[in-house]
Amino acid sequence: MLFVPYFYAVNQLPKPKKPKRTVEQKQQENLAKGLPKNYGLPWAETDAQQVIEKYQANVAIQDIASDMARKSSSIVSLLKKHDIISEQQVISMGIRF
């Protein structure tokens, strides 16, 4: 049973920290991967409000996503989080996230 203490000891060693990437670096990585520029980044409150306003002005989800450099599923998720759309509406849109 020599392996158990060894693995325990190895897991207790401090792990090297990855350097924090800037928002700009993350955006460049997203573009290099063929993803929308802001994919996976947190929402700024002003951007979230802009999405809500555009949706309420009947702008298409795909157009909002393009304007905000996000995926359509991200827009739908934000609208659902803010109780602008219901689960039933999400299902009827056929957008999976």
PDB file of C-alpha atoms in Angstrom:
ATOM      1  CA  MET A   1       0.000   0.000   0.000  1.00  0.00           C
ATOM      2  CA  LEU A   2       2.882   2.328  -0.695  1.00  0.00           C
ATOM      3  CA  PHE A   3       0.953   3.949  -3.541  1.00  0.00           C
ATOM      4  CA  VAL A   4      -1.736   5.585  -1.409  1.00  0.00           C
ATOM      5  CA  PRO A   5       0.643   7.762   0.653  1.00  0.00           C
ATOM      6  CA  TYR A   6       2.593   8.643  -2.499  1.00  0.00           C
ATOM      7  CA  PHE A   7      -0.501   9.840  -4.379  1.00  0.00           C
ATOM      8  CA  TYR A   8      -1.694  11.690  -1.297  1.00  0.00           C
ATOM      9  CA  ALA A   9       1.669  13.446  -1.016  1.00  0.00           C
ATOM     10  CA  VAL A  10       1.717  14.309  -4.717  1.00  0.00           C
ATOM     11  CA  ASN A  11      -1.778  15.788  -4.490  1.00  0.00           C
ATOM     12  CA  GLN A  12      -0.673  17.973  -1.576  1.00  0.00           C
ATOM     13  CA  LEU A  13       2.125  19.623  -3.559  1.00  0.00           C
ATOM     14  CA  PRO A  14       1.352  23.175  -4.615  1.00  0.00           C
ATOM     15  CA  LYS A  15       0.213  23.283  -8.207  1.00  0.00           C
ATOM     16  CA  PRO A  16       1.801  25.858 -10.471  1.00  0.00           C
ATOM     17  CA  LYS A  17      -0.658  28.637 -11.171  1.00  0.00           C
ATOM     18  CA  LYS A  18      -1.501  29.409 -14.753  1.00  0.00           C
ATOM     19  CA  PRO A  19      -1.002  33.042 -15.609  1.00  0.00           C
ATOM     20  CA  LYS A  20      -4.289  34.928 -15.857  1.00  0.00           C
ATOM     21  CA  ARG A  21      -5.221  35.742 -19.408  1.00  0.00           C
ATOM     22  CA  THR A  22      -6.576  39.155 -20.209  1.00  0.00           C
ATOM     23  CA  VAL A  23      -9.975  39.623 -21.804  1.00  0.00           C
ATOM     24  CA  GLU A  24      -8.213  40.560 -25.019  1.00  0.00           C
ATOM     25  CA  GLN A  25      -6.179  37.331 -24.948  1.00  0.00           C
ATOM     26  CA  LYS A  26      -9.328  35.266 -24.388  1.00  0.00           C
ATOM     27  CA  GLN A  27     -11.050  37.076 -27.243  1.00  0.00           C
ATOM     28  CA  GLN A  28      -8.122  36.373 -29.571  1.00  0.00           C
ATOM     29  CA  GLU A  29      -8.158  32.689 -28.571  1.00  0.00           C
ATOM     30  CA  ASN A  30     -11.894  32.527 -29.269  1.00  0.00           C
ATOM     31  CA  LEU A  31     -11.445  34.022 -32.729  1.00  0.00           C
ATOM     32  CA  ALA A  32      -8.558  31.632 -33.460  1.00  0.00           C
ATOM     33  CA  LYS A  33     -10.856  28.717 -32.546  1.00  0.00           C
ATOM     34  CA  GLY A  34     -13.619  30.010 -34.806  1.00  0.00           C
ATOM     35  CA  LEU A  35     -15.817  31.037 -31.888  1.00  0.00           C
ATOM     36  CA  PRO A  36     -17.582  34.354 -31.374  1.00  0.00           C
ATOM     37  CA  LYS A  37     -15.238  36.948 -29.896  1.00  0.00           C
ATOM     38  CA  ASN A  38     -17.001  37.149 -26.508  1.00  0.00           C
ATOM     39  CA  TYR A  39     -17.755  33.425 -26.173  1.00  0.00           C
ATOM     40  CA  GLY A  40     -17.513  32.280 -22.551  1.00  0.00           C
ATOM     41  CA  LEU A  41     -16.751  35.722 -21.169  1.00  0.00           C
ATOM     42  CA  PRO A  42     -18.852  37.232 -18.383  1.00  0.00           C
ATOM     43  CA  TRP A  43     -21.609  39.643 -19.309  1.00  0.00           C
ATOM     44  CA  ALA A  44     -21.198  43.328 -18.539  1.00  0.00           C
ATOM     45  CA  GLU A  45     -24.398  44.717 -17.032  1.00  0.00           C
ATOM     46  CA  THR A  46     -24.671  47.261 -19.850  1.00  0.00           C
ATOM     47  CA  ASP A  47     -24.379  44.502 -22.463  1.00  0.00           C
ATOM     48  CA  ALA A  48     -27.040  42.423 -20.714  1.00  0.00           C
ATOM     49  CA  GLN A  49     -29.386  45.406 -20.686  1.00  0.00           C
ATOM     50  CA  GLN A  50     -28.683  46.027 -24.365  1.00  0.00           C
ATOM     51  CA  VAL A  51     -29.606  42.413 -25.191  1.00  0.00           C
ATOM     52  CA  ILE A  52     -32.879  42.731 -23.275  1.00  0.00           C
ATOM     53  CA  GLU A  53     -33.751  45.994 -25.021  1.00  0.00           C
ATOM     54  CA  LYS A  54     -32.996  44.559 -28.456  1.00  0.00           C
ATOM     55  CA  TYR A  55     -35.074  41.454 -27.754  1.00  0.00           C
ATOM     56  CA  GLN A  56     -37.988  43.575 -26.553  1.00  0.00           C
ATOM     57  CA  ALA A  57     -37.651  45.622 -29.766  1.00  0.00           C
ATOM     58  CA  ASN A  58     -38.205  42.360 -31.712  1.00  0.00           C
ATOM     59  CA  VAL A  59     -34.643  42.036 -32.993  1.00  0.00           C
ATOM     60  CA  ALA A  60     -33.959  38.414 -33.994  1.00  0.00           C
ATOM     61  CA  ILE A  61     -31.904  36.322 -31.556  1.00  0.00           C
ATOM     62  CA  GLN A  62     -29.339  35.547 -34.278  1.00  0.00           C
ATOM     63  CA  ASP A  63     -28.922  39.256 -35.016  1.00  0.00           C
ATOM     64  CA  ILE A  64     -28.467  40.077 -31.336  1.00  0.00           C
ATOM     65  CA  ALA A  65     -25.894  37.288 -31.053  1.00  0.00           C
ATOM     66  CA  SER A  66     -24.006  38.626 -34.047  1.00  0.00           C
ATOM     67  CA  ASP A  67     -24.070  42.199 -32.690  1.00  0.00           C
ATOM     68  CA  MET A  68     -22.834  41.066 -29.278  1.00  0.00           C
ATOM     69  CA  ALA A  69     -20.250  38.577 -30.650  1.00  0.00           C
ATOM     70  CA  ARG A  70     -21.923  35.719 -28.776  1.00  0.00           C
ATOM     71  CA  LYS A  71     -23.692  32.487 -29.643  1.00  0.00           C
ATOM     72  CA  SER A  72     -27.486  32.426 -29.938  1.00  0.00           C
ATOM     73  CA  SER A  73     -27.626  30.037 -27.001  1.00  0.00           C
ATOM     74  CA  SER A  74     -25.828  32.617 -24.864  1.00  0.00           C
ATOM     75  CA  ILE A  75     -28.446  35.236 -25.720  1.00  0.00           C
ATOM     76  CA  VAL A  76     -31.276  32.829 -24.913  1.00  0.00           C
ATOM     77  CA  SER A  77     -29.604  31.848 -21.642  1.00  0.00           C
ATOM     78  CA  LEU A  78     -29.263  35.490 -20.612  1.00  0.00           C
ATOM     79  CA  LEU A  79     -32.896  36.241 -21.454  1.00  0.00           C
ATOM     80  CA  LYS A  80     -34.018  33.201 -19.482  1.00  0.00           C
ATOM     81  CA  LYS A  81     -31.822  34.145 -16.516  1.00  0.00           C
ATOM     82  CA  HIS A  82     -33.454  37.591 -16.413  1.00  0.00           C
ATOM     83  CA  ASP A  83     -36.946  36.026 -16.709  1.00  0.00           C
ATOM     84  CA  ILE A  84     -37.564  37.710 -20.055  1.00  0.00           C
ATOM     85  CA  ILE A  85     -38.424  34.381 -21.667  1.00  0.00           C
ATOM     86  CA  SER A  86     -39.771  31.173 -20.158  1.00  0.00           C
ATOM     87  CA  GLU A  87     -38.511  27.622 -20.401  1.00  0.00           C
ATOM     88  CA  GLN A  88     -41.428  26.873 -22.724  1.00  0.00           C
ATOM     89  CA  GLN A  89     -40.364  29.683 -25.072  1.00  0.00           C
ATOM     90  CA  VAL A  90     -36.811  28.338 -25.088  1.00  0.00           C
ATOM     91  CA  ILE A  91     -38.104  24.903 -26.052  1.00  0.00           C
ATOM     92  CA  SER A  92     -40.301  26.339 -28.798  1.00  0.00           C
ATOM     93  CA  MET A  93     -37.302  28.226 -30.251  1.00  0.00           C
ATOM     94  CA  GLY A  94     -35.483  24.944 -30.669  1.00  0.00           C
ATOM     95  CA  ILE A  95     -32.236  26.455 -29.401  1.00  0.00           C
ATOM     96  CA  ARG A  96     -30.193  24.061 -27.298  1.00  0.00           C
ATOM     97  CA  PHE A  97     -27.685  25.197 -24.741  1.00  0.00           C
TER      98      PHE A  97
END
